[in-house]
mmCIF file of C-alpha atoms in Angstrom:
data_model
loop_
_atom_site.group_PDB
_atom_site.id
_atom_site.type_symbol
_atom_site.label_atom_id
_atom_site.label_comp_id
_atom_site.label_asym_id
_atom_site.label_seq_id
_atom_site.Cartn_x
_atom_site.Cartn_y
_atom_site.Cartn_z
ATOM 1 C CA MET J 60 25.982 -8.778 29.484
ATOM 2 C CA SER J 61 25.233 -7.171 26.137
ATOM 3 C CA LYS J 62 23.261 -4.006 25.566
ATOM 4 C CA GLN J 63 20.883 -5.881 23.247
ATOM 5 C CA VAL J 64 19.816 -8.234 26.048
ATOM 6 C CA GLN J 65 19.051 -5.269 28.314
ATOM 7 C CA ASP J 66 17.110 -3.630 25.480
ATOM 8 C CA LEU J 67 15.220 -6.870 24.865
ATOM 9 C CA GLU J 68 14.271 -7.039 28.528
ATOM 10 C CA SER J 69 13.005 -3.448 28.503
ATOM 11 C CA VAL J 70 11.034 -4.074 25.287
ATOM 12 C CA LEU J 71 9.448 -7.148 26.866
ATOM 13 C CA GLN J 72 8.517 -5.067 29.925
ATOM 14 C CA MET J 73 6.899 -2.470 27.677
ATOM 15 C CA LEU J 74 5.048 -5.220 25.770
ATOM 16 C CA VAL J 75 3.679 -6.600 29.042
ATOM 17 C CA ALA J 76 2.559 -3.097 30.090
ATOM 18 C CA GLU J 77 0.853 -2.417 26.735
ATOM 19 C CA HIS J 78 -0.937 -5.762 26.785
ATOM 20 C CA ARG J 79 -2.192 -5.038 30.308
ATOM 21 C CA LYS J 80 -3.528 -1.684 29.089
ATOM 22 C CA LEU J 81 -5.232 -3.425 26.179
ATOM 23 C CA VAL J 82 -6.860 -6.051 28.428
ATOM 24 C CA GLU J 83 -8.159 -3.302 30.728
ATOM 25 C CA SER J 84 -9.399 -1.264 27.783
ATOM 26 C CA LEU J 85 -11.169 -4.295 26.283
ATOM 27 C CA ASP J 86 -12.894 -4.865 29.636
ATOM 28 C CA HIS J 87 -14.108 -1.252 29.605
ATOM 29 C CA GLN J 88 -15.291 -1.690 26.025
ATOM 30 C CA GLN J 89 -17.289 -4.768 26.952
ATOM 31 C CA THR J 90 -18.926 -2.835 29.804
ATOM 32 C CA ALA J 91 -19.707 0.035 27.438
ATOM 33 C CA MET J 92 -21.187 -2.423 24.909
ATOM 34 C CA ASN J 93 -23.443 -3.838 27.611
ATOM 35 C CA LYS J 94 -24.625 -0.307 28.453
ATOM 36 C CA PHE J 95 -24.785 0.620 24.736
ATOM 37 C CA ASP J 96 -22.639 3.709 25.460
ATOM 38 C CA LEU J 97 -21.670 4.697 21.923
ATOM 39 C CA LYS J 98 -19.357 7.602 22.860
ATOM 40 C CA THR J 99 -17.310 5.404 25.164
ATOM 41 C CA ILE J 100 -17.186 2.597 22.588
ATOM 42 C CA GLU J 101 -15.909 5.030 19.958
ATOM 43 C CA ARG J 102 -13.285 6.494 22.322
ATOM 44 C CA LEU J 103 -12.117 3.027 23.328
ATOM 45 C CA SER J 104 -11.875 1.918 19.694
ATOM 46 C CA VAL J 105 -9.453 4.774 19.003
ATOM 47 C CA GLU J 106 -7.540 3.850 22.168
ATOM 48 C CA HIS J 107 -7.340 0.195 21.055
ATOM 49 C CA GLU J 108 -5.877 1.155 17.702
ATOM 50 C CA ALA J 109 -3.232 3.312 19.399
ATOM 51 C CA ILE J 110 -2.295 0.494 21.777
ATOM 52 C CA ARG J 111 -2.191 -2.044 18.935
ATOM 53 C CA GLY J 112 0.094 0.258 16.975
ATOM 54 C CA ARG J 113 2.477 0.565 19.918
ATOM 55 C CA ILE J 114 2.417 -3.214 20.395
ATOM 56 C CA ALA J 115 3.241 -3.729 16.707
ATOM 57 C CA LEU J 116 6.194 -1.343 16.935
ATOM 58 C CA LEU J 117 7.465 -2.979 20.117
ATOM 59 C CA ASP J 118 7.137 -6.433 18.593
ATOM 60 C CA LYS J 119 9.066 -5.315 15.528
ATOM 61 C CA ARG J 120 11.798 -3.958 17.804
ATOM 62 C CA ARG J 121 11.772 -7.197 19.825
ATOM 63 C CA ARG J 122 12.271 -9.275 16.683
ATOM 64 C CA MET J 123 15.103 -7.043 15.540
ATOM 65 C CA LEU J 124 16.853 -7.364 18.915
ATOM 66 C CA VAL J 125 16.415 -11.148 18.927
ATOM 67 C CA VAL J 126 17.989 -11.368 15.471
ATOM 68 C CA GLN J 127 20.896 -9.154 16.584
ATOM 69 C CA ILE J 128 21.485 -11.261 19.696
ATOM 70 C CA ALA J 129 21.293 -14.439 17.608
ATOM 71 C CA ARG J 130 23.824 -13.052 15.139
ATOM 72 C CA LEU J 131 26.213 -12.160 17.946
ATOM 73 C CA ALA J 132 25.852 -15.700 19.337
ATOM 74 C CA ARG J 133 26.211 -17.147 15.808
ATOM 75 C CA LEU J 134 22.746 -18.686 15.847
ATOM 76 C CA GLU J 135 20.605 -18.977 12.736
ATOM 77 C CA GLY J 136 17.130 -17.505 12.365
ATOM 78 C CA GLU J 137 15.063 -16.215 15.244
ATOM 79 C CA PRO J 138 15.772 -18.424 18.265
ATOM 80 C CA PRO J 139 13.159 -18.826 21.005
ATOM 81 C CA LEU J 140 13.485 -16.756 24.153
ATOM 82 C CA SER J 141 14.376 -19.831 26.197
ATOM 83 C CA LYS J 142 17.501 -20.325 24.077
ATOM 84 C CA LEU J 143 18.478 -16.671 24.490
ATOM 85 C CA ALA J 144 17.921 -16.949 28.239
ATOM 86 C CA ALA J 145 20.239 -19.952 28.357
ATOM 87 C CA LEU J 146 22.923 -17.951 26.505
ATOM 88 C CA HIS J 147 22.695 -15.107 29.048
ATOM 89 C CA PRO J 148 22.328 -16.688 32.502
ATOM 90 C CA GLN J 149 22.454 -13.320 34.326
ATOM 91 C CA ARG J 150 19.288 -12.016 32.615
ATOM 92 C CA GLY J 151 17.796 -15.397 31.726
ATOM 93 C CA PRO J 152 15.376 -15.715 34.660
ATOM 94 C CA SER J 153 13.972 -12.226 34.163
ATOM 95 C CA LEU J 154 13.545 -12.826 30.407
ATOM 96 C CA LEU J 155 11.682 -16.068 31.074
ATOM 97 C CA LYS J 156 9.561 -14.387 33.749
ATOM 98 C CA LEU J 157 8.557 -11.651 31.296
ATOM 99 C CA ARG J 158 7.749 -14.278 28.654
ATOM 100 C CA ASP J 159 5.582 -16.130 31.168
ATOM 101 C CA GLU J 160 3.759 -12.885 32.040
ATOM 102 C CA LEU J 161 3.207 -12.003 28.395
ATOM 103 C CA LYS J 162 1.724 -15.308 27.215
ATOM 104 C CA PRO J 163 -1.432 -15.232 29.390
ATOM 105 C CA LEU J 164 -1.939 -11.541 28.623
ATOM 106 C CA VAL J 165 -1.885 -12.255 24.898
ATOM 107 C CA GLU J 166 -4.452 -15.027 25.453
ATOM 108 C CA GLN J 167 -6.675 -12.684 27.485
ATOM 109 C CA VAL J 168 -6.537 -10.078 24.703
ATOM 110 C CA ARG J 169 -7.444 -12.730 22.149
ATOM 111 C CA ARG J 170 -10.371 -13.977 24.217
ATOM 112 C CA ARG J 171 -11.760 -10.521 25.032
ATOM 113 C CA ALA J 172 -11.387 -9.296 21.445
ATOM 114 C CA TYR J 173 -13.222 -12.415 20.250
ATOM 115 C CA ILE J 174 -16.103 -11.716 22.651
ATOM 116 C CA ALA J 175 -16.271 -8.064 21.577
ATOM 117 C CA ALA J 176 -16.292 -9.102 17.919
ATOM 118 C CA ARG J 177 -19.127 -11.568 18.544
ATOM 119 C CA VAL J 178 -21.208 -8.943 20.372
ATOM 120 C CA ALA J 179 -20.556 -6.394 17.625
ATOM 121 C CA GLY J 180 -21.525 -8.977 14.981
ATOM 122 C CA ALA J 181 -24.758 -9.761 16.799
ATOM 123 C CA VAL J 182 -25.649 -6.064 17.085
ATOM 124 C CA LEU J 183 -24.849 -5.559 13.399
ATOM 125 C CA GLY J 184 -27.076 -8.509 12.515
ATOM 126 C CA HIS J 185 -29.978 -7.000 14.449
ATOM 127 C CA VAL J 186 -29.443 -3.584 12.858
ATOM 128 C CA ASN J 187 -29.321 -5.218 9.417
ATOM 129 C CA THR J 188 -32.607 -7.030 10.094
ATOM 130 C CA ALA J 189 -34.255 -3.818 11.308
ATOM 131 C CA MET J 190 -33.095 -1.947 8.199
ATOM 132 C CA ARG J 191 -34.438 -4.677 5.929
ATOM 133 C CA LEU J 192 -37.797 -4.586 7.679
ATOM 134 C CA LEU J 193 -37.858 -0.798 7.405
ATOM 135 C CA ALA J 194 -36.943 -0.908 3.717
ATOM 136 C CA GLY J 195 -39.681 -3.472 3.109
ATOM 137 C CA ALA J 196 -42.224 -1.322 4.919
ATOM 138 C CA VAL J 197 -41.224 1.771 2.931
ATOM 139 C CA GLY J 198 -41.508 -0.203 -0.301
ATOM 140 C CA LYS J 199 -45.033 -1.271 0.612
ATOM 141 C CA ALA J 200 -46.433 2.035 1.816
ATOM 142 C CA GLY J 201 -50.135 2.020 2.454
ATOM 143 C CA VAL J 202 -52.599 1.058 5.143
ATOM 144 C CA TYR J 203 -51.413 -1.326 7.850
ATOM 145 C CA THR J 204 -53.393 -3.831 9.882
ATOM 146 C CA LYS J 205 -53.242 -4.119 13.690
ATOM 147 C CA SER J 206 -50.560 -6.784 13.341
ATOM 148 C CA GLY J 207 -48.328 -4.395 11.388
ATOM 149 C CA LEU J 208 -48.709 -5.994 7.959
ATOM 150 C CA PRO J 209 -49.488 -3.814 4.953
ATOM 151 C CA ARG J 210 -52.979 -4.124 3.485
ATOM 152 C CA ALA J 211 -53.532 -3.428 -0.185
ATOM 153 C CA PRO J 212 -56.689 -1.439 -1.031
ATOM 154 C CA GLU J 213 -59.526 -3.530 -2.423
ATOM 155 C CA ARG J 214 -59.854 -1.403 -5.505
ATOM 156 C CA ILE J 215 -57.630 1.299 -6.910
ATOM 157 C CA GLY J 216 -59.431 4.606 -7.073
ATOM 158 C CA VAL J 217 -58.367 7.790 -8.803
ATOM 159 C CA MET J 218 -56.630 9.084 -5.668
ATOM 160 C CA ASN J 219 -54.687 5.846 -5.146
ATOM 161 C CA ALA J 220 -53.612 5.689 -8.774
ATOM 162 C CA VAL J 221 -52.306 9.283 -8.704
ATOM 163 C CA GLY J 222 -50.340 8.940 -5.691
#
């Protein structure tokens, strides 16, 4: 059994662990968004970026190991994990098990990130609307009716013209 296959297995284990952390962190973020806990949301955003960075590095290492293993086996390109598992029957079942653990985790991350993005977009839309209403009210300073609409004075006196 080659060292690269062992390294690939350990990288896959680390990828599974990082994706689990990300799923858990996204769940906490969704809870914080429901509570509108801005400090927690900010802390979790920094945590997400750190986890995503580690995942990117691990994935880059995984690709490099797959290419090395493929070169040693005289395969072209980046073969799928099932082909590598068939080439190394001792570690094949564990590689396939890790792949099968990783796929649903990636889907969970995608789904939870999509939900968080939709909630954040909705909140941003509401904030944008509130700011537009506020800007409109500031632009039409004056006396307001009971319904909240600005009322222009009937005639402009000296005091209104000055300021």
